Amino acid sequence: IALAVFLMYGIPNMKLPKDVVQRRIDTLTKVGIELVANTEVGKDITADELKKTFDRVVICTGAREARDLKVPGRELSGIMQATDFLKAATQTVLKDGPAANDQLKGKHVLVLGGGDTGNDCIGTAIRQGCADITQLEITPALPAERTPQNQWPEWPMVLKTGYGQKEAKALFGDITAYASTVTAFFGKDGQVKEAEISQVDHFKPVAGTEKKIKADLVVLAMGFTGAEQWLFDQFGITAKNDNFTTNDTQIYVAGDCRRGPSLVIWGIHEGRMCAEKIDASLQTLASEKI
């Protein structure tokens, strides 16, 4: 498996070229940082072993608990989380090159979610040769311009069209259905073939608006709820503080697993800030030993 897992696998190659990520990995190894892959805390190594080996441990594993969709037919094959879909696509690119990434040729794709990850899934499906794409966003469409209640300098609450949506619109027309969700999946021989979609009002399906659409692949890009709790349980972490510390003075947290789902730039920033905190704590520790 490649290192820098999210940057390598979670962001498509056309958005973040993998040679750029690999260049950074190579830089880290050249300055003496040891990178250990395929190692899971609680399985390959225990939390206690890490604490005995290192003076400080930083948990920065991201916010990987993805939202799921509990509707009839969810167990069918061909319904997958966005991270799994993007990982598989990148693995193909890394192995065989972008030109070989055509496994969706002729397939009908349904993407649930209208954020950055949903756009990445749309862009990836296009490059894999899909026949068409439908995107569902459970919230209503935002206005095209600021409302009187949303003046500068507030963040502009206006409709934004991502690169994936723009590419899809050029190929297939308007693909996005707002205020809509899936109420059931239907399949054949264990493989998803159709989805029943419905309009929603305050996130609840509206009776009488149901219709079926073709769906050979369904990608769930509905966001993340936070970090994986089992990892914190391994270390006995019960509190995460604003200054990157925890209830265990030896354990620090940084990035999405501390602040919640966010952007890569915040992960970089928090990593640097956390390193400064750890450096200060180790200097204090060293002075106490003198």
PDB file of C-alpha atoms in Angstrom:
ATOM      1  CA  ILE A   1       0.000   0.000   0.000  1.00  0.00           C
ATOM      2  CA  ALA A   2       1.220   3.524  -0.707  1.00  0.00           C
ATOM      3  CA  LEU A   3       1.892   5.987   2.101  1.00  0.00           C
ATOM      4  CA  ALA A   4       0.032   9.279   2.653  1.00  0.00           C
ATOM      5  CA  VAL A   5      -3.139   7.232   2.300  1.00  0.00           C
ATOM      6  CA  PHE A   6      -5.775   9.957   1.997  1.00  0.00           C
ATOM      7  CA  LEU A   7      -3.734  12.198  -0.284  1.00  0.00           C
ATOM      8  CA  MET A   8      -2.738   9.206  -2.385  1.00  0.00           C
ATOM      9  CA  TYR A   9      -6.066   7.368  -2.536  1.00  0.00           C
ATOM     10  CA  GLY A  10      -8.785   9.740  -1.329  1.00  0.00           C
ATOM     11  CA  ILE A  11      -8.166  12.535  -3.851  1.00  0.00           C
ATOM     12  CA  PRO A  12      -8.307  11.635  -7.578  1.00  0.00           C
ATOM     13  CA  ASN A  13      -5.186  11.785  -9.722  1.00  0.00           C
ATOM     14  CA  MET A  14      -6.559  14.575 -11.967  1.00  0.00           C
ATOM     15  CA  LYS A  15      -7.034  16.755  -8.873  1.00  0.00           C
ATOM     16  CA  LEU A  16      -3.818  15.835  -7.049  1.00  0.00           C
ATOM     17  CA  PRO A  17      -1.213  14.084  -9.250  1.00  0.00           C
ATOM     18  CA  LYS A  18       0.307  11.186  -7.356  1.00  0.00           C
ATOM     19  CA  ASP A  19       3.868  12.017  -8.356  1.00  0.00           C
ATOM     20  CA  VAL A  20       3.465  15.208  -6.306  1.00  0.00           C
ATOM     21  CA  VAL A  21       2.481  13.160  -3.241  1.00  0.00           C
ATOM     22  CA  GLN A  22       5.301  10.674  -3.818  1.00  0.00           C
ATOM     23  CA  ARG A  23       7.801  13.523  -4.090  1.00  0.00           C
ATOM     24  CA  ARG A  24       6.813  14.704  -0.625  1.00  0.00           C
ATOM     25  CA  ILE A  25       7.064  11.160   0.768  1.00  0.00           C
ATOM     26  CA  ASP A  26      10.553  10.832  -0.710  1.00  0.00           C
ATOM     27  CA  THR A  27      11.551  14.139   0.888  1.00  0.00           C
ATOM     28  CA  LEU A  28      10.424  12.913   4.312  1.00  0.00           C
ATOM     29  CA  THR A  29      12.366   9.663   4.050  1.00  0.00           C
ATOM     30  CA  LYS A  30      15.509  11.458   2.862  1.00  0.00           C
ATOM     31  CA  VAL A  31      15.612  13.574   6.022  1.00  0.00           C
ATOM     32  CA  GLY A  32      15.475  10.449   8.172  1.00  0.00           C
ATOM     33  CA  ILE A  33      11.785   9.994   8.958  1.00  0.00           C
ATOM     34  CA  GLU A  34      10.843   6.314   9.165  1.00  0.00           C
ATOM     35  CA  LEU A  35       7.474   5.570   7.540  1.00  0.00           C
ATOM     36  CA  VAL A  36       5.833   2.267   8.477  1.00  0.00           C
ATOM     37  CA  ALA A  37       2.898   1.071   6.334  1.00  0.00           C
ATOM     38  CA  ASN A  38       0.438  -1.824   6.718  1.00  0.00           C
ATOM     39  CA  THR A  39       0.472  -1.502  10.511  1.00  0.00           C
ATOM     40  CA  GLU A  40      -2.753  -1.276  12.501  1.00  0.00           C
ATOM     41  CA  VAL A  41      -2.897  -0.251  16.147  1.00  0.00           C
ATOM     42  CA  GLY A  42      -4.540  -3.013  18.150  1.00  0.00           C
ATOM     43  CA  LYS A  43      -3.721  -5.631  15.536  1.00  0.00           C
ATOM     44  CA  ASP A  44      -0.078  -5.359  14.474  1.00  0.00           C
ATOM     45  CA  ILE A  45       1.066  -3.244  17.408  1.00  0.00           C
ATOM     46  CA  THR A  46      -0.591  -2.214  20.661  1.00  0.00           C
ATOM     47  CA  ALA A  47      -1.125   1.262  22.027  1.00  0.00           C
ATOM     48  CA  ASP A  48       0.967   0.336  25.073  1.00  0.00           C
ATOM     49  CA  GLU A  49       3.884  -0.702  22.852  1.00  0.00           C
ATOM     50  CA  LEU A  50       3.795   2.662  21.107  1.00  0.00           C
ATOM     51  CA  LYS A  51       3.716   4.509  24.425  1.00  0.00           C
ATOM     52  CA  LYS A  52       6.691   2.519  25.705  1.00  0.00           C
ATOM     53  CA  THR A  53       8.666   3.150  22.500  1.00  0.00           C
ATOM     54  CA  PHE A  54       7.971   6.873  22.026  1.00  0.00           C
ATOM     55  CA  ASP A  55       7.897   9.822  24.427  1.00  0.00           C
ATOM     56  CA  ARG A  56       4.982  11.366  22.530  1.00  0.00           C
ATOM     57  CA  VAL A  57       2.375   9.834  20.216  1.00  0.00           C
ATOM     58  CA  VAL A  58       0.244  11.865  17.786  1.00  0.00           C
ATOM     59  CA  ILE A  59      -3.053  10.488  16.510  1.00  0.00           C
ATOM     60  CA  CYS A  60      -3.784  12.125  13.147  1.00  0.00           C
ATOM     61  CA  THR A  61      -5.810   9.494  11.316  1.00  0.00           C
ATOM     62  CA  GLY A  62      -8.499  11.762   9.910  1.00  0.00           C
ATOM     63  CA  ALA A  63     -12.293  11.594  10.204  1.00  0.00           C
ATOM     64  CA  ARG A  64     -13.057   8.322   8.458  1.00  0.00           C
ATOM     65  CA  GLU A  65     -16.458   7.364   9.877  1.00  0.00           C
ATOM     66  CA  ALA A  66     -18.584   7.751   6.747  1.00  0.00           C
ATOM     67  CA  ARG A  67     -22.344   8.285   6.824  1.00  0.00           C
ATOM     68  CA  ASP A  68     -24.336   5.364   5.493  1.00  0.00           C
ATOM     69  CA  LEU A  69     -27.821   4.976   4.040  1.00  0.00           C
ATOM     70  CA  LYS A  70     -30.112   2.519   5.801  1.00  0.00           C
ATOM     71  CA  VAL A  71     -32.755   1.692   3.209  1.00  0.00           C
ATOM     72  CA  PRO A  72     -34.044  -1.576   1.723  1.00  0.00           C
ATOM     73  CA  GLY A  73     -31.547  -3.094  -0.705  1.00  0.00           C
ATOM     74  CA  ARG A  74     -28.471  -1.461   0.852  1.00  0.00           C
ATOM     75  CA  GLU A  75     -26.802  -4.884   1.063  1.00  0.00           C
ATOM     76  CA  LEU A  76     -26.674  -5.269  -2.735  1.00  0.00           C
ATOM     77  CA  SER A  77     -23.313  -5.392  -4.469  1.00  0.00           C
ATOM     78  CA  GLY A  78     -22.371  -2.238  -6.355  1.00  0.00           C
ATOM     79  CA  ILE A  79     -23.257   0.139  -3.510  1.00  0.00           C
ATOM     80  CA  MET A  80     -20.087   1.521  -1.972  1.00  0.00           C
ATOM     81  CA  GLN A  81     -18.657   4.329   0.076  1.00  0.00           C
ATOM     82  CA  ALA A  82     -16.944   7.134  -1.834  1.00  0.00           C
ATOM     83  CA  THR A  83     -13.577   6.467  -0.188  1.00  0.00           C
ATOM     84  CA  ASP A  84     -13.647   2.848  -1.381  1.00  0.00           C
ATOM     85  CA  PHE A  85     -14.599   3.913  -4.910  1.00  0.00           C
ATOM     86  CA  LEU A  86     -11.876   6.563  -5.112  1.00  0.00           C
ATOM     87  CA  LYS A  87      -9.284   4.217  -3.616  1.00  0.00           C
ATOM     88  CA  ALA A  88     -10.028   1.520  -6.196  1.00  0.00           C
ATOM     89  CA  ALA A  89      -9.841   4.062  -9.018  1.00  0.00           C
ATOM     90  CA  THR A  90      -6.477   5.386  -7.852  1.00  0.00           C
ATOM     91  CA  GLN A  91      -5.085   1.875  -7.427  1.00  0.00           C
ATOM     92  CA  THR A  92      -5.880   1.258 -11.086  1.00  0.00           C
ATOM     93  CA  VAL A  93      -4.192   4.515 -12.099  1.00  0.00           C
ATOM     94  CA  LEU A  94      -1.081   3.717 -10.060  1.00  0.00           C
ATOM     95  CA  LYS A  95      -0.851   0.219 -11.512  1.00  0.00           C
ATOM     96  CA  ASP A  96      -1.849   0.659 -15.155  1.00  0.00           C
ATOM     97  CA  GLY A  97      -2.035   4.406 -15.820  1.00  0.00           C
ATOM     98  CA  PRO A  98      -5.067   6.708 -16.372  1.00  0.00           C
ATOM     99  CA  ALA A  99      -5.858   5.265 -19.815  1.00  0.00           C
ATOM    100  CA  ALA A 100      -6.679   1.866 -18.288  1.00  0.00           C
ATOM    101  CA  ASN A 101      -9.302   3.330 -15.960  1.00  0.00           C
ATOM    102  CA  ASP A 102     -12.407   2.439 -18.009  1.00  0.00           C
ATOM    103  CA  GLN A 103     -14.226  -0.164 -15.920  1.00  0.00           C
ATOM    104  CA  LEU A 104     -17.491   1.842 -15.851  1.00  0.00           C
ATOM    105  CA  LYS A 105     -17.947   1.853 -19.606  1.00  0.00           C
ATOM    106  CA  GLY A 106     -21.665   1.731 -20.366  1.00  0.00           C
ATOM    107  CA  LYS A 107     -22.682   1.800 -16.678  1.00  0.00           C
ATOM    108  CA  HIS A 108     -25.306   4.014 -15.028  1.00  0.00           C
ATOM    109  CA  VAL A 109     -23.848   5.755 -11.968  1.00  0.00           C
ATOM    110  CA  LEU A 110     -25.690   7.279  -9.007  1.00  0.00           C
ATOM    111  CA  VAL A 111     -23.794   9.572  -6.625  1.00  0.00           C
ATOM    112  CA  LEU A 112     -25.347  10.574  -3.298  1.00  0.00           C
ATOM    113  CA  GLY A 113     -23.869  13.787  -1.936  1.00  0.00           C
ATOM    114  CA  GLY A 114     -23.093  17.226  -3.313  1.00  0.00           C
ATOM    115  CA  GLY A 115     -19.817  18.145  -1.640  1.00  0.00           C
ATOM    116  CA  ASP A 116     -16.199  17.985  -2.754  1.00  0.00           C
ATOM    117  CA  THR A 117     -16.094  14.212  -2.420  1.00  0.00           C
ATOM    118  CA  GLY A 118     -19.241  13.817  -4.509  1.00  0.00           C
ATOM    119  CA  ASN A 119     -17.677  15.973  -7.217  1.00  0.00           C
ATOM    120  CA  ASP A 120     -14.522  13.854  -7.131  1.00  0.00           C
ATOM    121  CA  CYS A 121     -16.654  10.738  -7.608  1.00  0.00           C
ATOM    122  CA  ILE A 122     -18.457  12.316 -10.573  1.00  0.00           C
ATOM    123  CA  GLY A 123     -15.190  13.335 -12.215  1.00  0.00           C
ATOM    124  CA  THR A 124     -13.766   9.861 -11.637  1.00  0.00           C
ATOM    125  CA  ALA A 125     -16.842   8.095 -13.033  1.00  0.00           C
ATOM    126  CA  ILE A 126     -16.629  10.225 -16.184  1.00  0.00           C
ATOM    127  CA  ARG A 127     -13.002   9.208 -16.672  1.00  0.00           C
ATOM    128  CA  GLN A 128     -14.008   5.582 -16.220  1.00  0.00           C
ATOM    129  CA  GLY A 129     -16.350   5.846 -19.205  1.00  0.00           C
ATOM    130  CA  CYS A 130     -19.778   5.722 -17.533  1.00  0.00           C
ATOM    131  CA  ALA A 131     -22.912   5.973 -19.674  1.00  0.00           C
ATOM    132  CA  ASP A 132     -24.560   8.610 -17.466  1.00  0.00           C
ATOM    133  CA  ILE A 133     -24.580  10.005 -13.936  1.00  0.00           C
ATOM    134  CA  THR A 134     -27.306  11.076 -11.531  1.00  0.00           C
ATOM    135  CA  GLN A 135     -26.391  13.066  -8.439  1.00  0.00           C
ATOM    136  CA  LEU A 136     -28.693  13.484  -5.449  1.00  0.00           C
ATOM    137  CA  GLU A 137     -28.306  16.239  -2.866  1.00  0.00           C
ATOM    138  CA  ILE A 138     -30.615  15.991   0.143  1.00  0.00           C
ATOM    139  CA  THR A 139     -30.640  19.756   0.783  1.00  0.00           C
ATOM    140  CA  PRO A 140     -32.457  22.294  -1.428  1.00  0.00           C
ATOM    141  CA  ALA A 141     -30.480  24.206  -4.044  1.00  0.00           C
ATOM    142  CA  LEU A 142     -28.920  27.411  -2.758  1.00  0.00           C
ATOM    143  CA  PRO A 143     -29.777  30.722  -4.465  1.00  0.00           C
ATOM    144  CA  ALA A 144     -27.634  31.878  -7.388  1.00  0.00           C
ATOM    145  CA  GLU A 145     -26.850  35.168  -5.614  1.00  0.00           C
ATOM    146  CA  ARG A 146     -26.542  36.354  -2.021  1.00  0.00           C
ATOM    147  CA  THR A 147     -29.778  37.026  -0.194  1.00  0.00           C
ATOM    148  CA  PRO A 148     -30.287  40.237   1.836  1.00  0.00           C
ATOM    149  CA  GLN A 149     -29.724  38.111   4.955  1.00  0.00           C
ATOM    150  CA  ASN A 150     -26.327  36.917   3.677  1.00  0.00           C
ATOM    151  CA  GLN A 151     -24.261  40.046   3.144  1.00  0.00           C
ATOM    152  CA  TRP A 152     -20.477  40.421   3.012  1.00  0.00           C
ATOM    153  CA  PRO A 153     -18.310  39.593   4.958  1.00  0.00           C
ATOM    154  CA  GLU A 154     -20.327  36.471   5.757  1.00  0.00           C
ATOM    155  CA  TRP A 155     -19.490  33.334   3.807  1.00  0.00           C
ATOM    156  CA  PRO A 156     -21.507  33.462   0.536  1.00  0.00           C
ATOM    157  CA  MET A 157     -24.361  30.956   0.791  1.00  0.00           C
ATOM    158  CA  VAL A 158     -24.816  30.641  -2.967  1.00  0.00           C
ATOM    159  CA  LEU A 159     -25.032  27.767  -5.412  1.00  0.00           C
ATOM    160  CA  LYS A 160     -21.630  26.471  -6.454  1.00  0.00           C
ATOM    161  CA  THR A 161     -20.943  24.127  -9.349  1.00  0.00           C
ATOM    162  CA  GLY A 162     -17.965  21.828  -8.877  1.00  0.00           C
ATOM    163  CA  TYR A 163     -15.626  20.686 -11.612  1.00  0.00           C
ATOM    164  CA  GLY A 164     -17.235  17.241 -11.705  1.00  0.00           C
ATOM    165  CA  GLN A 165     -20.697  18.720 -12.152  1.00  0.00           C
ATOM    166  CA  LYS A 166     -19.442  21.015 -14.920  1.00  0.00           C
ATOM    167  CA  GLU A 167     -17.855  18.109 -16.779  1.00  0.00           C
ATOM    168  CA  ALA A 168     -20.971  15.985 -16.368  1.00  0.00           C
ATOM    169  CA  LYS A 169     -23.258  18.795 -17.541  1.00  0.00           C
ATOM    170  CA  ALA A 170     -21.196  19.141 -20.734  1.00  0.00           C
ATOM    171  CA  LEU A 171     -21.634  15.424 -21.409  1.00  0.00           C
ATOM    172  CA  PHE A 172     -25.051  14.519 -20.004  1.00  0.00           C
ATOM    173  CA  GLY A 173     -26.879  17.759 -19.230  1.00  0.00           C
ATOM    174  CA  ASP A 174     -27.979  18.715 -15.719  1.00  0.00           C
ATOM    175  CA  ILE A 175     -27.346  15.691 -13.476  1.00  0.00           C
ATOM    176  CA  THR A 176     -28.153  17.040 -10.002  1.00  0.00           C
ATOM    177  CA  ALA A 177     -31.485  16.580  -8.227  1.00  0.00           C
ATOM    178  CA  TYR A 178     -31.718  18.729  -5.102  1.00  0.00           C
ATOM    179  CA  ALA A 179     -33.890  18.005  -2.068  1.00  0.00           C
ATOM    180  CA  SER A 180     -33.859  14.340  -3.057  1.00  0.00           C
ATOM    181  CA  THR A 181     -32.790  11.010  -1.594  1.00  0.00           C
ATOM    182  CA  VAL A 182     -32.932   7.255  -2.173  1.00  0.00           C
ATOM    183  CA  THR A 183     -35.712   5.290  -0.501  1.00  0.00           C
ATOM    184  CA  ALA A 184     -34.829   1.800  -1.789  1.00  0.00           C
ATOM    185  CA  PHE A 185     -32.479  -0.161  -4.037  1.00  0.00           C
ATOM    186  CA  PHE A 186     -33.438  -3.006  -6.354  1.00  0.00           C
ATOM    187  CA  GLY A 187     -31.166  -5.577  -7.918  1.00  0.00           C
ATOM    188  CA  LYS A 188     -30.746  -8.787  -9.838  1.00  0.00           C
ATOM    189  CA  ASP A 189     -28.624 -11.727  -8.707  1.00  0.00           C
ATOM    190  CA  GLY A 190     -27.339  -9.656  -5.788  1.00  0.00           C
ATOM    191  CA  GLN A 191     -26.207  -6.708  -7.946  1.00  0.00           C
ATOM    192  CA  VAL A 192     -27.856  -3.293  -7.745  1.00  0.00           C
ATOM    193  CA  LYS A 193     -29.730  -2.315 -10.914  1.00  0.00           C
ATOM    194  CA  GLU A 194     -32.194   0.388  -9.893  1.00  0.00           C
ATOM    195  CA  ALA A 195     -32.759   2.980  -7.200  1.00  0.00           C
ATOM    196  CA  GLU A 196     -36.054   4.415  -6.034  1.00  0.00           C
ATOM    197  CA  ILE A 197     -35.569   8.127  -5.446  1.00  0.00           C
ATOM    198  CA  SER A 198     -37.895  10.616  -3.806  1.00  0.00           C
ATOM    199  CA  GLN A 199     -38.097  14.322  -3.159  1.00  0.00           C
ATOM    200  CA  VAL A 200     -37.700  15.336   0.479  1.00  0.00           C
ATOM    201  CA  ASP A 201     -39.143  17.995   2.742  1.00  0.00           C
ATOM    202  CA  HIS A 202     -37.059  18.719   5.853  1.00  0.00           C
ATOM    203  CA  PHE A 203     -35.072  15.558   5.055  1.00  0.00           C
ATOM    204  CA  LYS A 204     -38.194  13.362   5.004  1.00  0.00           C
ATOM    205  CA  PRO A 205     -39.337  11.600   1.778  1.00  0.00           C
ATOM    206  CA  VAL A 206     -42.454  13.127   0.229  1.00  0.00           C
ATOM    207  CA  ALA A 207     -45.091  10.519  -0.578  1.00  0.00           C
ATOM    208  CA  GLY A 208     -46.091  10.375  -4.222  1.00  0.00           C
ATOM    209  CA  THR A 209     -42.790  11.726  -5.581  1.00  0.00           C
ATOM    210  CA  GLU A 210     -41.062   8.345  -5.890  1.00  0.00           C
ATOM    211  CA  LYS A 211     -39.565   7.182  -9.176  1.00  0.00           C
ATOM    212  CA  LYS A 212     -37.072   4.542 -10.261  1.00  0.00           C
ATOM    213  CA  ILE A 213     -33.826   5.194 -12.113  1.00  0.00           C
ATOM    214  CA  LYS A 214     -31.146   2.871 -13.483  1.00  0.00           C
ATOM    215  CA  ALA A 215     -28.127   2.431 -11.225  1.00  0.00           C
ATOM    216  CA  ASP A 216     -25.353  -0.092 -11.886  1.00  0.00           C
ATOM    217  CA  LEU A 217     -23.071   1.646  -9.379  1.00  0.00           C
ATOM    218  CA  VAL A 218     -24.094   3.696  -6.350  1.00  0.00           C
ATOM    219  CA  VAL A 219     -21.491   5.830  -4.585  1.00  0.00           C
ATOM    220  CA  LEU A 220     -22.258   7.151  -1.100  1.00  0.00           C
ATOM    221  CA  ALA A 221     -20.541  10.530  -0.692  1.00  0.00           C
ATOM    222  CA  MET A 222     -22.647  11.871   2.160  1.00  0.00           C
ATOM    223  CA  GLY A 223     -19.851  13.117   4.358  1.00  0.00           C
ATOM    224  CA  PHE A 224     -18.183  11.904   7.527  1.00  0.00           C
ATOM    225  CA  THR A 225     -19.295  11.985  11.148  1.00  0.00           C
ATOM    226  CA  GLY A 226     -15.856  12.043  12.752  1.00  0.00           C
ATOM    227  CA  ALA A 227     -12.908   9.906  13.772  1.00  0.00           C
ATOM    228  CA  GLU A 228     -12.992   6.176  14.407  1.00  0.00           C
ATOM    229  CA  GLN A 229     -13.726   5.841  18.117  1.00  0.00           C
ATOM    230  CA  TRP A 230     -12.095   2.423  18.465  1.00  0.00           C
ATOM    231  CA  LEU A 231      -8.652   3.979  17.956  1.00  0.00           C
ATOM    232  CA  PHE A 232      -9.140   6.438  20.810  1.00  0.00           C
ATOM    233  CA  ASP A 233     -10.427   3.575  22.940  1.00  0.00           C
ATOM    234  CA  GLN A 234      -7.163   1.707  22.301  1.00  0.00           C
ATOM    235  CA  PHE A 235      -5.264   4.588  23.918  1.00  0.00           C
ATOM    236  CA  GLY A 236      -7.884   5.293  26.582  1.00  0.00           C
ATOM    237  CA  ILE A 237      -8.508   8.779  25.219  1.00  0.00           C
ATOM    238  CA  THR A 238     -11.638  10.386  26.666  1.00  0.00           C
ATOM    239  CA  ALA A 239     -10.903  14.078  26.047  1.00  0.00           C
ATOM    240  CA  LYS A 240      -9.510  16.031  23.078  1.00  0.00           C
ATOM    241  CA  ASN A 241      -8.478  19.586  23.915  1.00  0.00           C
ATOM    242  CA  ASP A 242      -8.103  22.726  21.791  1.00  0.00           C
ATOM    243  CA  ASN A 243      -4.314  22.737  22.272  1.00  0.00           C
ATOM    244  CA  PHE A 244      -3.930  19.249  20.710  1.00  0.00           C
ATOM    245  CA  THR A 245      -3.495  17.559  24.104  1.00  0.00           C
ATOM    246  CA  THR A 246      -5.671  14.802  25.572  1.00  0.00           C
ATOM    247  CA  ASN A 247      -6.403  13.382  29.007  1.00  0.00           C
ATOM    248  CA  ASP A 248      -3.150  11.403  28.545  1.00  0.00           C
ATOM    249  CA  THR A 249      -0.165  13.786  28.617  1.00  0.00           C
ATOM    250  CA  GLN A 250       1.739  11.445  26.293  1.00  0.00           C
ATOM    251  CA  ILE A 251      -0.930  11.401  23.557  1.00  0.00           C
ATOM    252  CA  TYR A 252      -1.728  14.272  21.177  1.00  0.00           C
ATOM    253  CA  VAL A 253      -4.354  14.584  18.432  1.00  0.00           C
ATOM    254  CA  ALA A 254      -4.336  16.742  15.293  1.00  0.00           C
ATOM    255  CA  GLY A 255      -6.197  17.247  12.039  1.00  0.00           C
ATOM    256  CA  ASP A 256      -9.636  15.935  11.156  1.00  0.00           C
ATOM    257  CA  CYS A 257      -9.675  13.400  13.990  1.00  0.00           C
ATOM    258  CA  ARG A 258      -9.610  16.368  16.385  1.00  0.00           C
ATOM    259  CA  ARG A 259     -11.546  19.118  14.567  1.00  0.00           C
ATOM    260  CA  GLY A 260     -13.872  17.002  12.412  1.00  0.00           C
ATOM    261  CA  PRO A 261     -14.067  16.659   8.599  1.00  0.00           C
ATOM    262  CA  SER A 262     -12.197  19.526   6.978  1.00  0.00           C
ATOM    263  CA  LEU A 263      -9.619  20.374   4.294  1.00  0.00           C
ATOM    264  CA  VAL A 264      -6.079  19.176   3.608  1.00  0.00           C
ATOM    265  CA  ILE A 265      -4.706  22.639   4.337  1.00  0.00           C
ATOM    266  CA  TRP A 266      -6.114  22.456   7.867  1.00  0.00           C
ATOM    267  CA  GLY A 267      -4.456  19.075   8.354  1.00  0.00           C
ATOM    268  CA  ILE A 268      -1.098  20.564   7.335  1.00  0.00           C
ATOM    269  CA  HIS A 269      -1.614  23.578   9.605  1.00  0.00           C
ATOM    270  CA  GLU A 270      -2.651  21.485  12.607  1.00  0.00           C
ATOM    271  CA  GLY A 271       0.291  19.129  12.085  1.00  0.00           C
ATOM    272  CA  ARG A 272       2.702  22.055  12.342  1.00  0.00           C
ATOM    273  CA  MET A 273       0.944  23.561  15.358  1.00  0.00           C
ATOM    274  CA  CYS A 274       0.852  20.196  17.115  1.00  0.00           C
ATOM    275  CA  ALA A 275       4.566  19.668  16.423  1.00  0.00           C
ATOM    276  CA  GLU A 276       5.317  22.998  18.121  1.00  0.00           C
ATOM    277  CA  LYS A 277       3.316  21.938  21.190  1.00  0.00           C
ATOM    278  CA  ILE A 278       5.132  18.606  21.361  1.00  0.00           C
ATOM    279  CA  ASP A 279       8.531  20.269  20.938  1.00  0.00           C
ATOM    280  CA  ALA A 280       7.771  22.576  23.848  1.00  0.00           C
ATOM    281  CA  SER A 281       6.604  19.693  26.034  1.00  0.00           C
ATOM    282  CA  LEU A 282       9.713  17.624  25.250  1.00  0.00           C
ATOM    283  CA  GLN A 283      11.984  20.563  26.072  1.00  0.00           C
ATOM    284  CA  THR A 284      10.214  20.858  29.417  1.00  0.00           C
ATOM    285  CA  LEU A 285      10.598  17.118  29.947  1.00  0.00           C
ATOM    286  CA  ALA A 286      14.317  17.301  29.144  1.00  0.00           C
ATOM    287  CA  SER A 287      14.875  20.200  31.546  1.00  0.00           C
ATOM    288  CA  GLU A 288      13.124  18.288  34.335  1.00  0.00           C
ATOM    289  CA  LYS A 289      15.518  15.368  33.873  1.00  0.00           C
ATOM    290  CA  ILE A 290      18.613  17.555  34.232  1.00  0.00           C
TER     291      ILE A 290
END
